[in-house]
Short mmCIF file of C-alpha atoms and ligand atoms in Angstrom, two decimals:
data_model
loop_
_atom_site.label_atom_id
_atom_site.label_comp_id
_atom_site.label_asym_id
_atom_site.label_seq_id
_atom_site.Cartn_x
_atom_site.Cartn_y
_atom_site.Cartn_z
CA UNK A 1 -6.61 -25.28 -15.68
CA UNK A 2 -8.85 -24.46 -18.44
CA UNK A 3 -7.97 -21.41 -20.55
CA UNK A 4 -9.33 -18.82 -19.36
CA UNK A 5 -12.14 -17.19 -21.59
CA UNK A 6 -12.21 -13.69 -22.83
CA UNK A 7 -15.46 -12.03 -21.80
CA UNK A 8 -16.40 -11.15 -25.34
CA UNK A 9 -15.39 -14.52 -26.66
CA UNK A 10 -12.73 -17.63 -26.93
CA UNK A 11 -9.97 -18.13 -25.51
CA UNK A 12 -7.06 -16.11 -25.84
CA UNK A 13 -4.21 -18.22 -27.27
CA UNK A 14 -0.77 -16.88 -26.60
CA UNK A 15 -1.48 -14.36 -24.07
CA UNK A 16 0.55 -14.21 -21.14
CA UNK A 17 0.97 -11.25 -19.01
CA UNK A 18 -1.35 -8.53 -17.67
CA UNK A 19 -0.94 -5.03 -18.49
CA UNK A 20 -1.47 -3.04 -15.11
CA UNK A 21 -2.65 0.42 -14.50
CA UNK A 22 -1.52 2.32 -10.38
CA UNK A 23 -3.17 5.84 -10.34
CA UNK A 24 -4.86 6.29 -7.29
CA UNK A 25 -3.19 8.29 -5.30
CA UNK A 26 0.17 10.40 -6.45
CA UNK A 27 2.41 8.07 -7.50
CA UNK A 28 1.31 7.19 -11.78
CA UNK A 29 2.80 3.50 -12.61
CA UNK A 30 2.32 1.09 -15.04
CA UNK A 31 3.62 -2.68 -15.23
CA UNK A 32 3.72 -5.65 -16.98
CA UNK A 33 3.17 -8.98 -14.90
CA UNK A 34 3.31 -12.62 -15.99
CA UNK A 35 0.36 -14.91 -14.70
CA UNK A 36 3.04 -16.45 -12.40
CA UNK A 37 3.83 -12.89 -10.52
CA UNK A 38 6.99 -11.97 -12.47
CA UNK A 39 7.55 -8.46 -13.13
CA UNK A 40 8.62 -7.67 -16.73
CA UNK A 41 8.76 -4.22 -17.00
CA UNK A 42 7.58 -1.11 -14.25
CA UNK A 43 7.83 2.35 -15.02
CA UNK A 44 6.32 4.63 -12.41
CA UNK A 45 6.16 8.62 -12.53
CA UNK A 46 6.69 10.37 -8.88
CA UNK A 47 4.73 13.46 -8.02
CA UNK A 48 6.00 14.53 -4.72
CA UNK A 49 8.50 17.62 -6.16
CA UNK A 50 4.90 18.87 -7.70
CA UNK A 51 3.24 18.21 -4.24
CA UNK A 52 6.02 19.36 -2.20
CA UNK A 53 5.40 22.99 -2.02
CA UNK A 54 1.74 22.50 -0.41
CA UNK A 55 3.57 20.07 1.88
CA UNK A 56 0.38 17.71 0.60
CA UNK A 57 -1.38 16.31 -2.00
CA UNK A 58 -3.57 18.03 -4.16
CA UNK A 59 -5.62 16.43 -5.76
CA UNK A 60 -6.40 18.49 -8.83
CA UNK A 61 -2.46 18.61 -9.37
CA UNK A 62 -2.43 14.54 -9.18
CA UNK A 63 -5.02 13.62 -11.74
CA UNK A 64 -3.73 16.18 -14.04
CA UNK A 65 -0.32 15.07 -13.58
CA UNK A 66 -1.48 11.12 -14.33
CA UNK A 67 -3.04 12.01 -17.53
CA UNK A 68 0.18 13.40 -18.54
CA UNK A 69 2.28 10.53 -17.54
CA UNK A 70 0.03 7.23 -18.08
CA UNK A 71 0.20 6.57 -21.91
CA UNK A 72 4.07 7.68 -22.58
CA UNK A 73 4.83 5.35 -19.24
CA UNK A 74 2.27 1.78 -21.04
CA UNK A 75 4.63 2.55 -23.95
CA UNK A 76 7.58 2.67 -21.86
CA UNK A 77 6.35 -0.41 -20.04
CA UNK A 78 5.58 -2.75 -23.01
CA UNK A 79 9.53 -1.41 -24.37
CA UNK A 80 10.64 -2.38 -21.37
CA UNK A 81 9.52 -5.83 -21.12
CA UNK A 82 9.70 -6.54 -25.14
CA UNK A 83 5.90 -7.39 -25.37
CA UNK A 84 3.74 -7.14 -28.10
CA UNK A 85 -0.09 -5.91 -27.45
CA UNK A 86 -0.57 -9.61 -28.77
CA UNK A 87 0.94 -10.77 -25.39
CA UNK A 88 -1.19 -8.66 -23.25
CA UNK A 89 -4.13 -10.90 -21.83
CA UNK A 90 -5.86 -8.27 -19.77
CA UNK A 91 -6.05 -4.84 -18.24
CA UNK A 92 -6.40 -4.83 -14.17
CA UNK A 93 -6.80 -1.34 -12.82
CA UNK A 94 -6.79 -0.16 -9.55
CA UNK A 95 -10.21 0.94 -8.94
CA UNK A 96 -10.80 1.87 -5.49
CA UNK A 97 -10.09 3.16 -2.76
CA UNK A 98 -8.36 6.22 -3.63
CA UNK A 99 -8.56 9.77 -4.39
CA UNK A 100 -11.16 9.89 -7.35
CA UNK A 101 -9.88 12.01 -9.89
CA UNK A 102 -6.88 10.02 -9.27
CA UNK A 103 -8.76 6.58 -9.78
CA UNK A 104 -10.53 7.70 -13.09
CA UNK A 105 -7.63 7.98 -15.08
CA UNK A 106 -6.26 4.89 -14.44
CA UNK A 107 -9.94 3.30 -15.12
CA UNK A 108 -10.65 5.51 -18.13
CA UNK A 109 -7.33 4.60 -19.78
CA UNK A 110 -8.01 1.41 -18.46
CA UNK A 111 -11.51 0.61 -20.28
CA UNK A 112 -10.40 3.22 -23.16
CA UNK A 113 -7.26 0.44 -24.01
CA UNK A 114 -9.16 -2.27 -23.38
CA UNK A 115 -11.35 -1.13 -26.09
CA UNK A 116 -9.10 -0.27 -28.37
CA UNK A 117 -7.05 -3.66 -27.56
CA UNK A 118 -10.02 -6.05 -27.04
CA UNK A 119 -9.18 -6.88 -24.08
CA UNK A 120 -11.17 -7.54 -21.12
CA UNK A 121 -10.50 -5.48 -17.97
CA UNK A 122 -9.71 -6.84 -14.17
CA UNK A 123 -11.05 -4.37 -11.22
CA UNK A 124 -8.00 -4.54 -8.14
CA UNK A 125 -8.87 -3.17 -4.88
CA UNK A 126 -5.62 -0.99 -3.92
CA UNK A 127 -5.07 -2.56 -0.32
CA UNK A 128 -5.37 -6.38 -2.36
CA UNK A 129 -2.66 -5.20 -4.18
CA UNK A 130 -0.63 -4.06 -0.87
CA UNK A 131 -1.64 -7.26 0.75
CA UNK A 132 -0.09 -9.45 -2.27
CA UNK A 133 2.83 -7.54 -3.14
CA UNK A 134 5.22 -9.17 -1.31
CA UNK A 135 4.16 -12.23 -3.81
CA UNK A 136 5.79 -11.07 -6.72
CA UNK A 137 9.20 -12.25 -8.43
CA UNK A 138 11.56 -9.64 -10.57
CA UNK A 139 15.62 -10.43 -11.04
CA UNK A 140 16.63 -9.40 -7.49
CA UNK A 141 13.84 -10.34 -5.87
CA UNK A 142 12.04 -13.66 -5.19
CA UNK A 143 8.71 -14.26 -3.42
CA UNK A 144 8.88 -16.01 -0.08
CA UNK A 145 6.73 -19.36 0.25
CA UNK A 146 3.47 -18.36 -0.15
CA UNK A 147 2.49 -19.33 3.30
CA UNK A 148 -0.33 -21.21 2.00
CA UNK A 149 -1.54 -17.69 1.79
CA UNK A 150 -2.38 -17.30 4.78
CA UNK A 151 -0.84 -14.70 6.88
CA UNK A 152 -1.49 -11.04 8.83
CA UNK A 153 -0.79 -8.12 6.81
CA UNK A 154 0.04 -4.64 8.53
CA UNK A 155 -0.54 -1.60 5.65
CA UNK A 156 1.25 1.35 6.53
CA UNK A 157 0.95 4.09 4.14
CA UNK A 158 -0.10 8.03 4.08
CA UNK A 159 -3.22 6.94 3.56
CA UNK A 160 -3.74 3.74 5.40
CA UNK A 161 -3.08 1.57 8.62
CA UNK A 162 -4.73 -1.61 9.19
CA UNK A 163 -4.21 -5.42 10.11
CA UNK A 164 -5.59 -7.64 7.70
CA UNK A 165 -6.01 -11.37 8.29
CA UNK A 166 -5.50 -13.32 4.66
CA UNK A 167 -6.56 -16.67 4.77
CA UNK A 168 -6.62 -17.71 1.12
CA UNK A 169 -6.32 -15.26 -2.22
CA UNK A 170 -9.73 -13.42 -2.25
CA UNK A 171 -10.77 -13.83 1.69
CA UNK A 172 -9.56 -11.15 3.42
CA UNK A 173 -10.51 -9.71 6.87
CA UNK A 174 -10.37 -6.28 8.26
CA UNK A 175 -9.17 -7.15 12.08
CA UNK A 176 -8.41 -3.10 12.89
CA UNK A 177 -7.49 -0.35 11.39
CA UNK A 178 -6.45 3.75 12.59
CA UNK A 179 -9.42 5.46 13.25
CA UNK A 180 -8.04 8.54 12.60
CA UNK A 181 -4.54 9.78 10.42
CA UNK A 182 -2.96 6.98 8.57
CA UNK A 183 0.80 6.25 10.14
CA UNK A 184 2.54 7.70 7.38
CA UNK A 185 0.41 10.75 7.73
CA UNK A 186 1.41 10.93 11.24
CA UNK A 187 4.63 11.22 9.99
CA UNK A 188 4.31 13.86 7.22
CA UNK A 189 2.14 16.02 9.57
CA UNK A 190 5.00 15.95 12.18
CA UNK A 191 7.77 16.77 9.74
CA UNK A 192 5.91 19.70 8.20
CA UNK A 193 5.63 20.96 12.19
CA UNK A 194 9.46 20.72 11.89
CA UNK A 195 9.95 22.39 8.47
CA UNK A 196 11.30 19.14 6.79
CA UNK A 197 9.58 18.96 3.70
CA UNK A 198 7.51 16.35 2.19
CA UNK A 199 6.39 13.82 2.40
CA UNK A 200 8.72 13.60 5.43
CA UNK A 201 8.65 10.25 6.70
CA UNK A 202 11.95 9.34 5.54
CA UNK A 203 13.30 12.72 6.72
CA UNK A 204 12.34 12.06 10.20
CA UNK A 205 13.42 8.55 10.16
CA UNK A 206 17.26 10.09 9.26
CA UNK A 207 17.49 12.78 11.76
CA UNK A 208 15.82 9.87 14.21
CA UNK A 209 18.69 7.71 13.70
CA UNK A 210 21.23 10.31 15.48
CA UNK A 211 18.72 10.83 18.58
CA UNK A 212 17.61 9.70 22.17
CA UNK A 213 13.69 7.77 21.60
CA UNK A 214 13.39 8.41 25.45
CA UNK A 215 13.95 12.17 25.60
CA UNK A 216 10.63 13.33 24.72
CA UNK A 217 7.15 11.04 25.76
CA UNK A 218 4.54 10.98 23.30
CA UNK A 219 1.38 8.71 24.11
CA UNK A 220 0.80 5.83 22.44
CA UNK A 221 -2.68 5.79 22.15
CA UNK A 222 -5.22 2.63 22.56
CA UNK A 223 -2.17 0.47 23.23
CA UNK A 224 -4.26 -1.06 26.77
CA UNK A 225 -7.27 -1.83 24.54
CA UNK A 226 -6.72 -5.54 23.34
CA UNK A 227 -8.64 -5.01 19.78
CA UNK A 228 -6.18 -4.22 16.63
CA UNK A 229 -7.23 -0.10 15.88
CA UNK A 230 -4.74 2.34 16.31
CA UNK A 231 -4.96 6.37 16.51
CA UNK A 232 -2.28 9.22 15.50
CA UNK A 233 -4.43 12.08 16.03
CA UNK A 234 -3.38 12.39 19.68
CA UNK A 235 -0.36 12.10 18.98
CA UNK A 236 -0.23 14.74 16.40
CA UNK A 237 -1.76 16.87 18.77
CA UNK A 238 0.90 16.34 21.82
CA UNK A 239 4.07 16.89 19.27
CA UNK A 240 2.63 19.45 18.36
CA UNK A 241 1.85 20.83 22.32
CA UNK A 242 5.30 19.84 22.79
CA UNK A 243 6.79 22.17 19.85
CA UNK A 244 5.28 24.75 20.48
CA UNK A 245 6.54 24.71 24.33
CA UNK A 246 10.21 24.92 22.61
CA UNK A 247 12.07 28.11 21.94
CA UNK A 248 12.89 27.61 17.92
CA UNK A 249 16.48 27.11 19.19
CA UNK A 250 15.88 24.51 21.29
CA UNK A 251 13.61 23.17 18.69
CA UNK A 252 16.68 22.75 16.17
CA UNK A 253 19.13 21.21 18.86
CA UNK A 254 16.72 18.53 19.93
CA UNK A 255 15.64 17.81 16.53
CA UNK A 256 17.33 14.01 16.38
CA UNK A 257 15.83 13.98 20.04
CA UNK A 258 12.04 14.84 18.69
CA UNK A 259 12.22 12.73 15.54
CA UNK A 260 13.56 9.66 17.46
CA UNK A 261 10.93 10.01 19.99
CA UNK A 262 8.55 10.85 17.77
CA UNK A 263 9.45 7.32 15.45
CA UNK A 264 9.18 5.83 18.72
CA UNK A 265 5.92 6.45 19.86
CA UNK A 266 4.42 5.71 16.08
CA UNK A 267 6.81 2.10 15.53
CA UNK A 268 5.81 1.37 19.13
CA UNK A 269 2.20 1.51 18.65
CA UNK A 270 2.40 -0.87 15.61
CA UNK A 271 4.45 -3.36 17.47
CA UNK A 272 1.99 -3.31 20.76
CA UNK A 273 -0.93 -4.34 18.37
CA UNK A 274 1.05 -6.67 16.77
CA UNK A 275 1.95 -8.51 19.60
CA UNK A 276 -1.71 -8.29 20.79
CA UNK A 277 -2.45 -10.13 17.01
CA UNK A 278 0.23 -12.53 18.60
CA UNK A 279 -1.53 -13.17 21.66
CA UNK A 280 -5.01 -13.44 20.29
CA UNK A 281 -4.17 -15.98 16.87
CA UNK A 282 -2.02 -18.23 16.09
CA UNK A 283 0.49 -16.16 14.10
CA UNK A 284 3.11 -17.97 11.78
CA UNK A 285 3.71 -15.33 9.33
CA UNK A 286 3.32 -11.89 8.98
CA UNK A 287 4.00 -9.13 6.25
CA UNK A 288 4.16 -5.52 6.57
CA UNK A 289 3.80 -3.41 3.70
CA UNK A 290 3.27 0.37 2.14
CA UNK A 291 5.30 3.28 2.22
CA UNK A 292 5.89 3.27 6.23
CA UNK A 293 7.77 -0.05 6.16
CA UNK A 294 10.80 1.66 4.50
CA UNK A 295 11.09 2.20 8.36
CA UNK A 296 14.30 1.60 9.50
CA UNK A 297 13.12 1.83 13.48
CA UNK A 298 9.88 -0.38 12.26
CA UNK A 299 11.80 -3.42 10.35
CA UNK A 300 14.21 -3.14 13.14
CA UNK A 301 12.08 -4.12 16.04
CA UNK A 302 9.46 -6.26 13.54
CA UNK A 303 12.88 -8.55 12.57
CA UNK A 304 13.71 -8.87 16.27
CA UNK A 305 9.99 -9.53 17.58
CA UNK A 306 9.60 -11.92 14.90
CA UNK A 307 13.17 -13.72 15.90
CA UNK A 308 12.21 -13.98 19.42
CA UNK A 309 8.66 -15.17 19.05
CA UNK A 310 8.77 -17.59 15.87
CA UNK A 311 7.00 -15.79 13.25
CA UNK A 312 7.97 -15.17 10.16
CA UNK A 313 8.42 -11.64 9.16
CA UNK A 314 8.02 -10.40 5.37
CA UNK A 315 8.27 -7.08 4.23
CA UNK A 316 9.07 -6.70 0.36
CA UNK A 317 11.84 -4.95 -1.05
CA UNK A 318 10.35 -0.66 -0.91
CA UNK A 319 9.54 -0.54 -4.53
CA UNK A 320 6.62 -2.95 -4.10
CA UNK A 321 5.81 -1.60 -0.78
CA UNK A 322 5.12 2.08 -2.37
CA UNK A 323 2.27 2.23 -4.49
CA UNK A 324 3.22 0.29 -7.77
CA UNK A 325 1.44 -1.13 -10.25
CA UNK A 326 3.12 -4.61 -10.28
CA UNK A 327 1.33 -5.61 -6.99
CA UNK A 328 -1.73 -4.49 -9.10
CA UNK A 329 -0.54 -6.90 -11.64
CA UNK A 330 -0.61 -9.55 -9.23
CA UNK A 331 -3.82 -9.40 -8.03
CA UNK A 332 -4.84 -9.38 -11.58
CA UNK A 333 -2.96 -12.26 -12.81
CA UNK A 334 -4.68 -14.14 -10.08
CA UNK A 335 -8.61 -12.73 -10.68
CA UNK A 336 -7.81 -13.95 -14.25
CA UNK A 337 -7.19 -17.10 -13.59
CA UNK A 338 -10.15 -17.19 -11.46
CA UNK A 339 -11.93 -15.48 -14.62
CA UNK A 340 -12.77 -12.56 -12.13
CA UNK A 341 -13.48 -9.61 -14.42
CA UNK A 342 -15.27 -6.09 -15.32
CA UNK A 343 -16.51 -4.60 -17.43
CA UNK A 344 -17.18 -1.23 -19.62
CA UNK A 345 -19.08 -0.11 -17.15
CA UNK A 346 -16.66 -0.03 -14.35
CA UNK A 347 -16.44 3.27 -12.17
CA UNK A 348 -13.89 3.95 -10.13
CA UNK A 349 -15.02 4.78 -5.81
CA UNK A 350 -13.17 6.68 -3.29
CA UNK A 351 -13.91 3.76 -0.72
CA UNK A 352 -13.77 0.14 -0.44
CA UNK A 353 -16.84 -1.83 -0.86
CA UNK A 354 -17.70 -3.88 1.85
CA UNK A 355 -17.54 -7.11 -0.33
CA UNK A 356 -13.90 -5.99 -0.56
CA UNK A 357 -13.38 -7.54 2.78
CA UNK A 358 -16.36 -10.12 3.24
CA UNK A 359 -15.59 -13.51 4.41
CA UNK A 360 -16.11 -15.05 1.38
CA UNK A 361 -13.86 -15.67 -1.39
CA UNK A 362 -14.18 -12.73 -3.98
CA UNK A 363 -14.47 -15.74 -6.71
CA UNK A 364 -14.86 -19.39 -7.12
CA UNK A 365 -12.84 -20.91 -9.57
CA UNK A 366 -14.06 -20.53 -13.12
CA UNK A 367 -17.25 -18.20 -12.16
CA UNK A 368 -17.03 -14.61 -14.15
CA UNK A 369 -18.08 -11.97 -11.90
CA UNK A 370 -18.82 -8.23 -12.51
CA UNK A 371 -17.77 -6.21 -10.10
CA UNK A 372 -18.99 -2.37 -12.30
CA UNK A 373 -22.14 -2.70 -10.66
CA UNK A 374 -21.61 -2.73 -6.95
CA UNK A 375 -22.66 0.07 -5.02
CA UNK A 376 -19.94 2.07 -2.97
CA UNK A 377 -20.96 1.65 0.60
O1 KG4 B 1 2.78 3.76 0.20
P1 KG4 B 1 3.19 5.16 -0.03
O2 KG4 B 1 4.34 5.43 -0.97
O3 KG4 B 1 2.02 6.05 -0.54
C1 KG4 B 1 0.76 6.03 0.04
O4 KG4 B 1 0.57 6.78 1.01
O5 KG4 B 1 -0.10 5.25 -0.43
O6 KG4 B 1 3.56 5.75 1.40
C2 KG4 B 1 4.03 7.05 1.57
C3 KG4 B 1 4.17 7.31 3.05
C4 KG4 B 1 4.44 8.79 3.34
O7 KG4 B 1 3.58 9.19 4.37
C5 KG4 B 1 5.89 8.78 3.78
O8 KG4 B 1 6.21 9.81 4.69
C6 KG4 B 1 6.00 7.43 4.44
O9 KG4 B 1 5.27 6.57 3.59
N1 KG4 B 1 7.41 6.97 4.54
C7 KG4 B 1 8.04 6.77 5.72
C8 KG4 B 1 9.37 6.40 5.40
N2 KG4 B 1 9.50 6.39 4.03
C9 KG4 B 1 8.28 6.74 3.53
N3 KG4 B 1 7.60 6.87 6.98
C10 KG4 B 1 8.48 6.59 7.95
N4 KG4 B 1 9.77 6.24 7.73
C11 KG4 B 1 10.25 6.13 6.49
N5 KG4 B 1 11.53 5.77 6.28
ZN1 ZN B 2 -1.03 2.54 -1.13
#
């Protein structure tokens, strides 16, 4: 492959890794990627003690907290992985979808650095880099066969839930998605209603592990409909019917009881559309990612399902499931090469555009594309 050419003029000689920027959400990271998907160096800043009391996230308290955090965390990052500024060949940013204060520091520090630097800039859509992460390769960790990429990817965070079908890097399709609370939300919602804390996924998934699934019925909503969209709200709304039935007392002894039926009724409605992706595709391989596939109930019955029907089941190690920059990276090391980049003129949006998902490739080989002046949809 030809070296790849920097927008504002030749080619970069000894450049090898991307510098990449994760802010749109809570979680501030920064990390340093080779063009081959190695991680050098992450160092991410967690918000959720700041969050915590609001048992949310607030907004004005994220953005705030990643101005704080990003520039002592790029120095920590470059440290880290022993680069020079020299080695740095670009700066990929997550730029949408996300919360937008959020978003606009990492894309102001972004284009600010680049700059500074002179180096151009890479634009990552948020769920690319969820989709992808599983591709990358640090000291305990190494990428499974790349599948050709092609695959079905099931994101599972706060924020999102959908079923993507990946047929090549840069062609992905939106098959169905939550049309309502994200899983993971589902979850948090349901452990504030309990008084565990937040976020309180993880919570419920503990006191889950010491209780009866079958105790308690919640619905599992959309499961007879054969297309791939799921919905939480519902279910929300029946735990909540259900708590509010209880005596507090009875609340606290059943609490393994709720959580594991609870789990239940969210891990079962992933695994019905699942199987329905099984039964309307041919499905060889298929990775779940985001914050909801730290699981235990959910990798549990995805391992066995995948055992008894012959697909392949991926789900990274949780540090590149969670928001993190180095699946940012990724994507980025791979629009370089395909000399996919922005500009200064790059804004951050709250949404996806609806190129994001289109059914052609986002860029063939060796054509530059700007991507600052699409239009949110
Ligand atoms: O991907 P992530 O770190 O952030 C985004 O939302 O983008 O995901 C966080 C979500 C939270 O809703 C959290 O409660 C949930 O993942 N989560 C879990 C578990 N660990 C984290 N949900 C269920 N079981 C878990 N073990
Ligand atoms: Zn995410």
């Amino acid at each position: 492959m030809s070296a790849p050419t920097h927008p504002s003029g030749g080619p970069d000689i000894g450049c090898q890794a991307i510098l990449a920027f994760e802010t749109s959400c809570d979680d501030t990271s920064v990390a340093v990627v080779s063009l081959e998907g190695r991680v050098l160096a992450m160092a991410s800043a967690n918000q959720d003690a700041d969050h915590a009391p609001f048992g949310g996230i607030v907004p004005e308290i994220a953005s705030r907290n990643h101005t704080q955090h990003i520039l002592p965390l790029v120095d920590r990052a470059l440290k880290e992985g022993g680069l020079s500024r020299a080695q740095i060949a670009a700066i990929a940013v997550t730029s949408r979808p996300g919360l937008i204060g959020s978003l606009m520091v990492g894309v102001v520090t972004a284009k600010a650095l680049a700059l500074a630097w002179n180096k151009p800039i890479i634009a990552v859509n948020h769920l690319h880099g969820h989709i992808h992460a599983f591709g990358v390769t640090d000291e305990s960790y190494q990428a499974p066969a790349a599948f050709n990429n092609s695959y079905l990817a099931l994101v599972v965070s706060g924020g999102h839930s959908a079923f993507y079908q990946v047929r090549e890097f840069g062609h992905y399709q939106l098959l169905g998605q939550t049309l309502d609370d994200a899983a993971g939300e589902a979850f948090d919602k349901f452990a504030k209603m309990l008084g565990l804390g937040y976020p309180g996924g993880a919570e419920v998934d503990r006191w889950a592990k010491l209780g009866d699934p079958t105790r308690y019925r919640f619905p599992r909503a959309l499961s007879r409909q054969d297309n791939l969209n799921l919905s939480f709200s519902g279910l929300k709304a029946s735990a909540q019917r259900e708590l509010a039935r209880l005596a507090p007392e009875e609340r606290q002894k059943d609490l393994p009881h709720l959580c594991a039926s609870f789990q239940e009724a969210v891990v079962e409605s992933l695994m019905l559309k699942l199987e329905a992706a099984r039964t309307q595709r041919e499905l060889a391989h298929v990775v779940i990612t985001g914050g909801v596939s730290a699981n235990s109930r959910l990798r549990q019955l995805a391992q066995e399902w995948g055992a008894r029907h012959g697909v392949q089941v991926v789900i990274p190690p949780l540090r590149y499931c969670t928001d993190n920059a180095a699946m940012i990276g990724w994507v980025g090391a791979q629009k370089f090469l395909a000399h996919n980049f922005a500009d200064q003129g790059l804004t951050p949006s709250a949404r996806s555009l609806a190129e994001d998902f289109a059914e052609a490739p986002l860029a063939a080989s060796g054509t530059a594309q700007q991507e600052s002046r699409a239009k949110p949809t």
